[in-house]
JSON list of C-alpha atoms in Angstrom, two decimals:
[
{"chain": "A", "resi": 1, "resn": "UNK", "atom": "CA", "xyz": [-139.37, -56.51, 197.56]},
{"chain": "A", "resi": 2, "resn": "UNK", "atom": "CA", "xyz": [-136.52, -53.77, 198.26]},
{"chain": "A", "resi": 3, "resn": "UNK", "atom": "CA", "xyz": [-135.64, -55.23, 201.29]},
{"chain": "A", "resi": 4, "resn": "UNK", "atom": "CA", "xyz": [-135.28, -58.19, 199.70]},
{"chain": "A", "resi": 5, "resn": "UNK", "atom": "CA", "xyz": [-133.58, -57.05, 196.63]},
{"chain": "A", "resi": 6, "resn": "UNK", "atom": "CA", "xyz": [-130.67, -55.43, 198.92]},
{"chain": "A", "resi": 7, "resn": "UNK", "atom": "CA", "xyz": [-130.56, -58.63, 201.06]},
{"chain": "A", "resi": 8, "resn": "UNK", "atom": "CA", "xyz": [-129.13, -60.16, 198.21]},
{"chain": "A", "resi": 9, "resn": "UNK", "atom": "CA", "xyz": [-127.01, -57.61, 196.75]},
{"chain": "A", "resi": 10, "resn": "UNK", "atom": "CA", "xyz": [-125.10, -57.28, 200.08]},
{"chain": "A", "resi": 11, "resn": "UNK", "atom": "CA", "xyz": [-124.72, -60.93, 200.14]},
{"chain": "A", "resi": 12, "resn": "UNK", "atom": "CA", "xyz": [-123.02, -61.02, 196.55]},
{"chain": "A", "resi": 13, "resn": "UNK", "atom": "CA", "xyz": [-121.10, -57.90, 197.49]},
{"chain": "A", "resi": 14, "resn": "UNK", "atom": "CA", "xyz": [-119.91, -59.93, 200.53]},
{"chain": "A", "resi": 15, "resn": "UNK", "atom": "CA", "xyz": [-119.65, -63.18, 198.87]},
{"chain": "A", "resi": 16, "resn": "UNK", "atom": "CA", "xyz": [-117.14, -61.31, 196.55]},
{"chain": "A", "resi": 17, "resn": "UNK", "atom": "CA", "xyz": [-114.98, -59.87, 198.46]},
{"chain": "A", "resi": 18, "resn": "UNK", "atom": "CA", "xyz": [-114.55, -62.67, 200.19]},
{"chain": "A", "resi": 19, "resn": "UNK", "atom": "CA", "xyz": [-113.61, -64.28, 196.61]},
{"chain": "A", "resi": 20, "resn": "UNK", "atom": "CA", "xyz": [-111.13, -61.37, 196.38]},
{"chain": "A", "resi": 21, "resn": "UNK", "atom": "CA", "xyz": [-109.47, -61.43, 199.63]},
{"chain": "A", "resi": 22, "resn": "UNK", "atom": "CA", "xyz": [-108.91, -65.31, 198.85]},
{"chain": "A", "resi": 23, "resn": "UNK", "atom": "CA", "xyz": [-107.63, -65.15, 195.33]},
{"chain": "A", "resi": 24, "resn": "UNK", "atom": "CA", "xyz": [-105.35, -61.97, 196.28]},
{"chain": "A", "resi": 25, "resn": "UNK", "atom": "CA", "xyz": [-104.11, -64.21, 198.95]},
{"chain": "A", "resi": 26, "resn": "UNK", "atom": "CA", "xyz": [-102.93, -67.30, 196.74]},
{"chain": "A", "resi": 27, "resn": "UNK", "atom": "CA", "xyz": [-101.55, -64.93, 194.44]},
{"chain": "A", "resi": 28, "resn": "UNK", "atom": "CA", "xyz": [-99.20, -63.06, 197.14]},
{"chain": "A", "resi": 29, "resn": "UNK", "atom": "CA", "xyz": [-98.09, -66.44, 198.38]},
{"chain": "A", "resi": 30, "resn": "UNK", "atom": "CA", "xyz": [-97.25, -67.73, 194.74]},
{"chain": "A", "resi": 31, "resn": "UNK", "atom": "CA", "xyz": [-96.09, -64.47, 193.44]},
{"chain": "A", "resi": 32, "resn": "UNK", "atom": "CA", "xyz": [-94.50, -62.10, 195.95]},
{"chain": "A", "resi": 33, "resn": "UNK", "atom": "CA", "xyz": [-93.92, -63.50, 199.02]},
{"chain": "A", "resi": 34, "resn": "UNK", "atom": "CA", "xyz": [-90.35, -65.01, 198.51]},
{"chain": "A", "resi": 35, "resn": "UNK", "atom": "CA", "xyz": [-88.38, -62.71, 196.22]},
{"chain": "A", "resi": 36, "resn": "UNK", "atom": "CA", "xyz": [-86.18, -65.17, 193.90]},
{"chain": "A", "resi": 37, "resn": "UNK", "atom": "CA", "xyz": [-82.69, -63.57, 193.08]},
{"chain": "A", "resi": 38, "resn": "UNK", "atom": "CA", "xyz": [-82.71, -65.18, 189.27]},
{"chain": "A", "resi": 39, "resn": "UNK", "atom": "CA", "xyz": [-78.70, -64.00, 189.45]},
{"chain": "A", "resi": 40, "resn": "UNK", "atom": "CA", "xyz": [-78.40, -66.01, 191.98]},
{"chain": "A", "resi": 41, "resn": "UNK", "atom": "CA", "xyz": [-80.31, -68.57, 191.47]},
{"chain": "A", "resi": 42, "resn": "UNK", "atom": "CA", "xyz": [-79.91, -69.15, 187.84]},
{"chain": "A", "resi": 43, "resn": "UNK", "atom": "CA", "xyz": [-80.26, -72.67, 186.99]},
{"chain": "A", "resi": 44, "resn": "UNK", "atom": "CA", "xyz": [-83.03, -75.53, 187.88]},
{"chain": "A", "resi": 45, "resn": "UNK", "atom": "CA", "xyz": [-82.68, -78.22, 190.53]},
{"chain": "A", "resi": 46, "resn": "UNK", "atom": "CA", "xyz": [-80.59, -80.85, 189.89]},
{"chain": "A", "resi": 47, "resn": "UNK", "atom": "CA", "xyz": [-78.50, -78.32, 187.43]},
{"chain": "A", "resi": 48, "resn": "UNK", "atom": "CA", "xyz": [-75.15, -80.27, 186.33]},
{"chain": "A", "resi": 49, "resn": "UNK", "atom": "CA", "xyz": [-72.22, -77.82, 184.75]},
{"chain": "A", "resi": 50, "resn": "UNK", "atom": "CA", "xyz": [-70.62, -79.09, 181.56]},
{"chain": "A", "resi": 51, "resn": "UNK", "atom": "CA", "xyz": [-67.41, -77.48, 183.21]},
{"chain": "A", "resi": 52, "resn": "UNK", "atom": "CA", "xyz": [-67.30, -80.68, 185.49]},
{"chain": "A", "resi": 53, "resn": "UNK", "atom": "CA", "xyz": [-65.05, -82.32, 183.48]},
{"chain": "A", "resi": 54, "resn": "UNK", "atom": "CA", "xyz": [-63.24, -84.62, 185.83]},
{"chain": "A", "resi": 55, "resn": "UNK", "atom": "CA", "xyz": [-64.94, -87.69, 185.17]},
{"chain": "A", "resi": 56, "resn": "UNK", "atom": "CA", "xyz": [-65.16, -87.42, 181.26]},
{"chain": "A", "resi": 57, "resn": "UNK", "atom": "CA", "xyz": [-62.77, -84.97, 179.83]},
{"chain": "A", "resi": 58, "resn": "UNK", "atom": "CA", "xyz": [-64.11, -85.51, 175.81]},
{"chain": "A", "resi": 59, "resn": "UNK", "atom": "CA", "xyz": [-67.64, -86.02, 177.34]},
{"chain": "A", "resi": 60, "resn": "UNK", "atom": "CA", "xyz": [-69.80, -83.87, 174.24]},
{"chain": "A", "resi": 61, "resn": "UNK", "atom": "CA", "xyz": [-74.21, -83.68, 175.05]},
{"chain": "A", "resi": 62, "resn": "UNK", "atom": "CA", "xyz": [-75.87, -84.28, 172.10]},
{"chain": "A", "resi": 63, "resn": "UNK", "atom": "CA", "xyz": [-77.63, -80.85, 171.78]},
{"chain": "A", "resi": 64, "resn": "UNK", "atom": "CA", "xyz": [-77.36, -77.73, 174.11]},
{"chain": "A", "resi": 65, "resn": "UNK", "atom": "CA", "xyz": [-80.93, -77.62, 176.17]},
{"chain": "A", "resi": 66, "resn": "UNK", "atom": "CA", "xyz": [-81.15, -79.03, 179.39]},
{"chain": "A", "resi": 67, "resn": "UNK", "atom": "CA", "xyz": [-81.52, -82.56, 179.11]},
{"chain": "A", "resi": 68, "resn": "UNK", "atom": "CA", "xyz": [-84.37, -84.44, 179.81]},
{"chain": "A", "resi": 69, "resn": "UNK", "atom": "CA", "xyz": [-85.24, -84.91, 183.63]},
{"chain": "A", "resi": 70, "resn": "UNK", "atom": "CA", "xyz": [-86.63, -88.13, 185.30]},
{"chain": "A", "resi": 71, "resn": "UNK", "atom": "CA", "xyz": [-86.66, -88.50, 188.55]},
{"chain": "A", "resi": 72, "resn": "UNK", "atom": "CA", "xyz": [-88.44, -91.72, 188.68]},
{"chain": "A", "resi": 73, "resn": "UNK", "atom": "CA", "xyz": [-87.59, -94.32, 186.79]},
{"chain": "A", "resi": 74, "resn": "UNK", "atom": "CA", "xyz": [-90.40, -96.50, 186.34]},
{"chain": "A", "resi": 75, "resn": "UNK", "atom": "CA", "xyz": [-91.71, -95.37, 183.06]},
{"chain": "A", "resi": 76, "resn": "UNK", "atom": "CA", "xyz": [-88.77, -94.48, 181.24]},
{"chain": "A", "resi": 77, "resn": "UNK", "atom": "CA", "xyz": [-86.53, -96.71, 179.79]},
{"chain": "A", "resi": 78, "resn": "UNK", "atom": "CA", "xyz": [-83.09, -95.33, 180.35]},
{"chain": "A", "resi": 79, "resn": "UNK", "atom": "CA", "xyz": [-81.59, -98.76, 181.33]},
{"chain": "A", "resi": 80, "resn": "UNK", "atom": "CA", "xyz": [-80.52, -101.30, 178.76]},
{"chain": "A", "resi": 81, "resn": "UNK", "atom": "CA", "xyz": [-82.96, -104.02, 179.91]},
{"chain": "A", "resi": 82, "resn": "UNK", "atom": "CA", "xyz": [-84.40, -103.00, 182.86]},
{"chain": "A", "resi": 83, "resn": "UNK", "atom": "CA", "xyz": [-83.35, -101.76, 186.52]},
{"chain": "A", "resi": 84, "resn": "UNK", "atom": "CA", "xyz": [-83.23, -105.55, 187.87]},
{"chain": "A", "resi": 85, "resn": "UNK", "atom": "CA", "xyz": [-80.88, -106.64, 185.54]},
{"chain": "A", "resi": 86, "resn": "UNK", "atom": "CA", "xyz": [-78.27, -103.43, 185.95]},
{"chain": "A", "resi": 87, "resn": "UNK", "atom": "CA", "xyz": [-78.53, -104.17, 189.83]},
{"chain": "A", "resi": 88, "resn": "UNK", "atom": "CA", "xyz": [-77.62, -107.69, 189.34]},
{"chain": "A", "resi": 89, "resn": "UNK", "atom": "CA", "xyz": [-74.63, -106.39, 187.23]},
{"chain": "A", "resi": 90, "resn": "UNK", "atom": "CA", "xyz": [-73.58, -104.02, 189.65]},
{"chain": "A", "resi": 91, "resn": "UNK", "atom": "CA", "xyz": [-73.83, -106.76, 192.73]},
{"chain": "A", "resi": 92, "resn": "UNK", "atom": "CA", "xyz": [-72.17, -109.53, 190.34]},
{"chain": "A", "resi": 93, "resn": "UNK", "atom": "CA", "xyz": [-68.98, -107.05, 189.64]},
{"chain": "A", "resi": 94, "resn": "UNK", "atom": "CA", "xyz": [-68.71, -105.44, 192.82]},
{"chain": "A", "resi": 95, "resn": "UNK", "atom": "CA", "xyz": [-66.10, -107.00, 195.08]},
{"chain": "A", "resi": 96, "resn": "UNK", "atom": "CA", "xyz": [-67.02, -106.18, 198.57]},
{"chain": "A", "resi": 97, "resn": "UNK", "atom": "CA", "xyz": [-64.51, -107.94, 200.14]},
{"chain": "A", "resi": 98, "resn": "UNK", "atom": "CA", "xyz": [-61.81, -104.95, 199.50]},
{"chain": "A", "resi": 99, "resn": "UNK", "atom": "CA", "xyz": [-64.08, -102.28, 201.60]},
{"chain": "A", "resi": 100, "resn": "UNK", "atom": "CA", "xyz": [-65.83, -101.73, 204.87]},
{"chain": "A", "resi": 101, "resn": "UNK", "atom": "CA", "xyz": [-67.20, -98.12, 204.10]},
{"chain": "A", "resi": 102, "resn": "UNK", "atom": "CA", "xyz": [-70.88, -97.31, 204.82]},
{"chain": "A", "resi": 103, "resn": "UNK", "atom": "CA", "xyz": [-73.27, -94.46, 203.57]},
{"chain": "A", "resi": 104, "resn": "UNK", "atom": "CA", "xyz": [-74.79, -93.49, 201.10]},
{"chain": "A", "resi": 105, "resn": "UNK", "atom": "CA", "xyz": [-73.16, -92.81, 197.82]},
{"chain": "A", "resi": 106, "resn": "UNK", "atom": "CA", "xyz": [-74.78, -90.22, 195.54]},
{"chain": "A", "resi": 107, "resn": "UNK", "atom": "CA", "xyz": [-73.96, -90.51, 191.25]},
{"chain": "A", "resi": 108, "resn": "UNK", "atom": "CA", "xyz": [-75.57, -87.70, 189.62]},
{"chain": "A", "resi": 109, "resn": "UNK", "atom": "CA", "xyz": [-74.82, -87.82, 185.71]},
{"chain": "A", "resi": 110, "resn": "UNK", "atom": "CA", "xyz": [-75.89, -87.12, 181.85]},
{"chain": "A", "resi": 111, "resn": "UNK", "atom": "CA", "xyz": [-76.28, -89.86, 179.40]},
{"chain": "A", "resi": 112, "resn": "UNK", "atom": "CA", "xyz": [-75.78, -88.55, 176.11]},
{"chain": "A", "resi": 113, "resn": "UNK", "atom": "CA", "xyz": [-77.84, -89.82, 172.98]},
{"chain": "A", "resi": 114, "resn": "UNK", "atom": "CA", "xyz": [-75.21, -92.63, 172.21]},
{"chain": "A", "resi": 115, "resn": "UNK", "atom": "CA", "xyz": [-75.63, -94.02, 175.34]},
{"chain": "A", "resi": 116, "resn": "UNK", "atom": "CA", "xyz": [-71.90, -92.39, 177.06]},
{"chain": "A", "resi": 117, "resn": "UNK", "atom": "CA", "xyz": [-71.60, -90.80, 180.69]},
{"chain": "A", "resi": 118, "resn": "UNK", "atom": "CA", "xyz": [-70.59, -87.52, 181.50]},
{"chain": "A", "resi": 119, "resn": "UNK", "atom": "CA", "xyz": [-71.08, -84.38, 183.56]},
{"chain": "A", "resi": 120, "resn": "UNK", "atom": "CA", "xyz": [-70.66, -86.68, 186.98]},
{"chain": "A", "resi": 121, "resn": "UNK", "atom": "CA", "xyz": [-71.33, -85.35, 190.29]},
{"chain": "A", "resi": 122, "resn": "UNK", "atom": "CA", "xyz": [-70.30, -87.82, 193.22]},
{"chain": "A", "resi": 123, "resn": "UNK", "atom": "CA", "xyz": [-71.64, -87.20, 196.93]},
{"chain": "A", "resi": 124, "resn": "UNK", "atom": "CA", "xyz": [-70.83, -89.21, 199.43]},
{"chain": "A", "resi": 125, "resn": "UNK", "atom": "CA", "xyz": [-72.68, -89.06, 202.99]},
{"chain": "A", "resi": 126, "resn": "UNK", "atom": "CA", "xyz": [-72.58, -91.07, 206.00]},
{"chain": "A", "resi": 127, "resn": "UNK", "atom": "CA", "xyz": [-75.53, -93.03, 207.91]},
{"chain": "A", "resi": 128, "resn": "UNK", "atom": "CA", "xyz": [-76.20, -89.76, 209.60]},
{"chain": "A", "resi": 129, "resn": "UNK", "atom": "CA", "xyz": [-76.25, -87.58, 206.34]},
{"chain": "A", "resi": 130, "resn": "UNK", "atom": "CA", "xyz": [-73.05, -85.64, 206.73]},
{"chain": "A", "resi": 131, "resn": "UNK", "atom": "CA", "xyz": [-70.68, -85.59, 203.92]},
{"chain": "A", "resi": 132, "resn": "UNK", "atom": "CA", "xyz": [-67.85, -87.70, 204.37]},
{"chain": "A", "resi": 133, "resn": "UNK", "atom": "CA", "xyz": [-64.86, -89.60, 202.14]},
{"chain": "A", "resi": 134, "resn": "UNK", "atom": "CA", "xyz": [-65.21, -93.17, 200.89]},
{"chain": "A", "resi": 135, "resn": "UNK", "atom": "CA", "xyz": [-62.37, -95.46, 200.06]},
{"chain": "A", "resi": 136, "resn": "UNK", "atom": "CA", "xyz": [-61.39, -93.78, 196.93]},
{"chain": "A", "resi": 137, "resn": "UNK", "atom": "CA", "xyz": [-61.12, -97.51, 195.07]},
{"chain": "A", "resi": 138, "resn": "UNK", "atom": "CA", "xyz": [-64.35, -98.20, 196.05]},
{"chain": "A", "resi": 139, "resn": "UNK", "atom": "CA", "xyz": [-66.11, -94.84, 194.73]},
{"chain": "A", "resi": 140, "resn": "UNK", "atom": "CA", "xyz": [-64.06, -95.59, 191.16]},
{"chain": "A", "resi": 141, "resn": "UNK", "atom": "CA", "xyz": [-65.28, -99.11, 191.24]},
{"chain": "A", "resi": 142, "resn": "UNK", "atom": "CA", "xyz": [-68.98, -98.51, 191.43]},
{"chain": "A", "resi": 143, "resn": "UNK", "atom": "CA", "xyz": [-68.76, -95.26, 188.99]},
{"chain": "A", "resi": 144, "resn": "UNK", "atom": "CA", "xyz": [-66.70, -98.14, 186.56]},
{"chain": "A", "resi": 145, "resn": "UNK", "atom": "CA", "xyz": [-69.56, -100.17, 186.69]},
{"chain": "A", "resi": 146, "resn": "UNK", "atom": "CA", "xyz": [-72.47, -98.06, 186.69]},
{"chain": "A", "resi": 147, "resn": "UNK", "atom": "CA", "xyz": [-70.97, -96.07, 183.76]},
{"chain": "A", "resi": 148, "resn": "UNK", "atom": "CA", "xyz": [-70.49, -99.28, 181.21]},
{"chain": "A", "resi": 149, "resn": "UNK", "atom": "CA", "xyz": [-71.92, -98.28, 178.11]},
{"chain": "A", "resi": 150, "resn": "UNK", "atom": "CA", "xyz": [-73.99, -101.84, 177.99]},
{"chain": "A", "resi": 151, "resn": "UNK", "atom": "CA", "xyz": [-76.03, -100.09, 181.10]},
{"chain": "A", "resi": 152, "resn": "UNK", "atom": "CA", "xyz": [-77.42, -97.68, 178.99]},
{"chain": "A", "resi": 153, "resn": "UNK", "atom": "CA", "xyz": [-80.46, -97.28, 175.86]},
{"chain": "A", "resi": 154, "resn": "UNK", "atom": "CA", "xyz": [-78.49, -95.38, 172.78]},
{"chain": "A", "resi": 155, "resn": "UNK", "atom": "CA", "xyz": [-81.12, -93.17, 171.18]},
{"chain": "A", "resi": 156, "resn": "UNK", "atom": "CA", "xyz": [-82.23, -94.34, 167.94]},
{"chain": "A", "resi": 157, "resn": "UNK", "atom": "CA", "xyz": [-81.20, -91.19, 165.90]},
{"chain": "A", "resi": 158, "resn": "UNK", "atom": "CA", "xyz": [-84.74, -89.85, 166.21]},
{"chain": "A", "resi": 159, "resn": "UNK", "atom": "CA", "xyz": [-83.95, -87.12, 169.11]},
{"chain": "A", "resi": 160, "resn": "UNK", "atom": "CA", "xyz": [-80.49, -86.04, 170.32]},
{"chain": "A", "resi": 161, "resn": "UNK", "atom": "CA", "xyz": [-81.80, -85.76, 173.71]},
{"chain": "A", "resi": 162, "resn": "UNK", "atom": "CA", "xyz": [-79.65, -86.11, 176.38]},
{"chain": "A", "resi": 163, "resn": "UNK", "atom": "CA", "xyz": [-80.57, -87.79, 179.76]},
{"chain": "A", "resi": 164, "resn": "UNK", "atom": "CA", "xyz": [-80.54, -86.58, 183.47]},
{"chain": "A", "resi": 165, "resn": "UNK", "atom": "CA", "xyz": [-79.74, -89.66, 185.89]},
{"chain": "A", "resi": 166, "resn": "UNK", "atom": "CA", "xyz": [-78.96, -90.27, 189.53]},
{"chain": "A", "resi": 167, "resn": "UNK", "atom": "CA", "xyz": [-78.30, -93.44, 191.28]},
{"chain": "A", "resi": 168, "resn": "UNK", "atom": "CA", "xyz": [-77.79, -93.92, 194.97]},
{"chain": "A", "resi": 169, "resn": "UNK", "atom": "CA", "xyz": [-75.82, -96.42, 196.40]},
{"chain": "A", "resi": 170, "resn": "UNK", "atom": "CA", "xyz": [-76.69, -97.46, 199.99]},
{"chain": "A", "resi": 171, "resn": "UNK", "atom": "CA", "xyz": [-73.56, -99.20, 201.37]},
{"chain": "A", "resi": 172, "resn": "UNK", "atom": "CA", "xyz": [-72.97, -101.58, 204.90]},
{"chain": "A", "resi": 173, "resn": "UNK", "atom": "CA", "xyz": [-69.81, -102.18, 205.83]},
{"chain": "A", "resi": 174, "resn": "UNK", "atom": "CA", "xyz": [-68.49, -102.25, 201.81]},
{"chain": "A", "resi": 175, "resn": "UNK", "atom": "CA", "xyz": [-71.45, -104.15, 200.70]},
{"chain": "A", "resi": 176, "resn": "UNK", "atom": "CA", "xyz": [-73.98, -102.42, 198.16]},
{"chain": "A", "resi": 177, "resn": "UNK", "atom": "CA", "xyz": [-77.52, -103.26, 200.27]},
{"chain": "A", "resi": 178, "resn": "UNK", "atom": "CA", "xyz": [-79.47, -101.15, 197.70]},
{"chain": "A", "resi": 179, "resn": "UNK", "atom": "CA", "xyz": [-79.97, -99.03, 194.59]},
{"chain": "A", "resi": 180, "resn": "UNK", "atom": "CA", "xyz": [-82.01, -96.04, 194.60]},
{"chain": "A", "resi": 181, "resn": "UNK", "atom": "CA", "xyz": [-84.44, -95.08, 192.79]}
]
């Protein structure tokens, strides 16, 4: 019965340790393995400065918390009908005929609580990814027409939140082939 009895403590003892050794691992890889500088590093992903006032001079959020992040846009209800029917706006207005750029263009904005744009971040990248410069008429075209008021919900007056967005514009040869997301 001893021998028996130690059998099995040595096997919990072992079992535990084991347990240990695991858990300690997990928590060095989430914890202290990569040292975050918060000086450094001090705001989220997809962080945009209210001091980017380029685009929207008198742009004002509607409270001062981050705003509300989505980065997909399938059950939120940011557009003013839907996503279809802001694509088909954008391809209706677009003139294509004036540009032969192609790339990727990147729109990274807020939408305030009455529905207006502001805090814009543009990137613009060729087909290999590198940054590069679009036709400057054609990159204040499609910010014109993706930032039409009628594009956007206006909050109801029940929250003040504001809204995180980003569009990407895949362009061939000065046509708009696709909106992302």
């Amino acid at each position: 019965m001893k021998k028996w009895l130690k059998i099995v403590l040595y096997s919990l003892l072992g079992i535990l340790l084991i347990l240990c050794g695991i858990i300690g691992y997990i928590y060095y890889q989430y914890e202290w393995k990569y040292d975050v500088n918060s000086e450094k590093h001090q705001y989220d992903v997809g962080y945009l400065s209210s001091e980017n006032r380029d685009f929207a001079p008198n742009f004002k959020r509607c409270n001062d918390y981050s705003p509300i992040v989505y980065y997909s846009h399938v059950n939120f209800n940011v557009f003013d009908k839907n996503k279809a029917q802001f694509k088909r706006f954008i391809q209706s207005n677009f003139n294509s005929n004036l540009y032969t750029d192609s790339g990727m263009l990147n729109l990274r904005f807020i939408i305030n609580c009455n529905g207006e744009v502001g805090d814009m971040e543009v990137n613009q990248l060729n087909k290999d990814y590198q940054i590069t410069k679009f036709n400057n008429n054609l990159v204040e075209e499609i910010i014109q027409l993706t930032v039409e008021k009628e594009n956007w919900v206006i909050s109801d007056n029940k929250s003040d939140n504001d809204n995180y967005m980003y569009l990407i514009f895949r362009l061939e040869d000065g046509k708009i082939t696709e909106i992302l997301p």
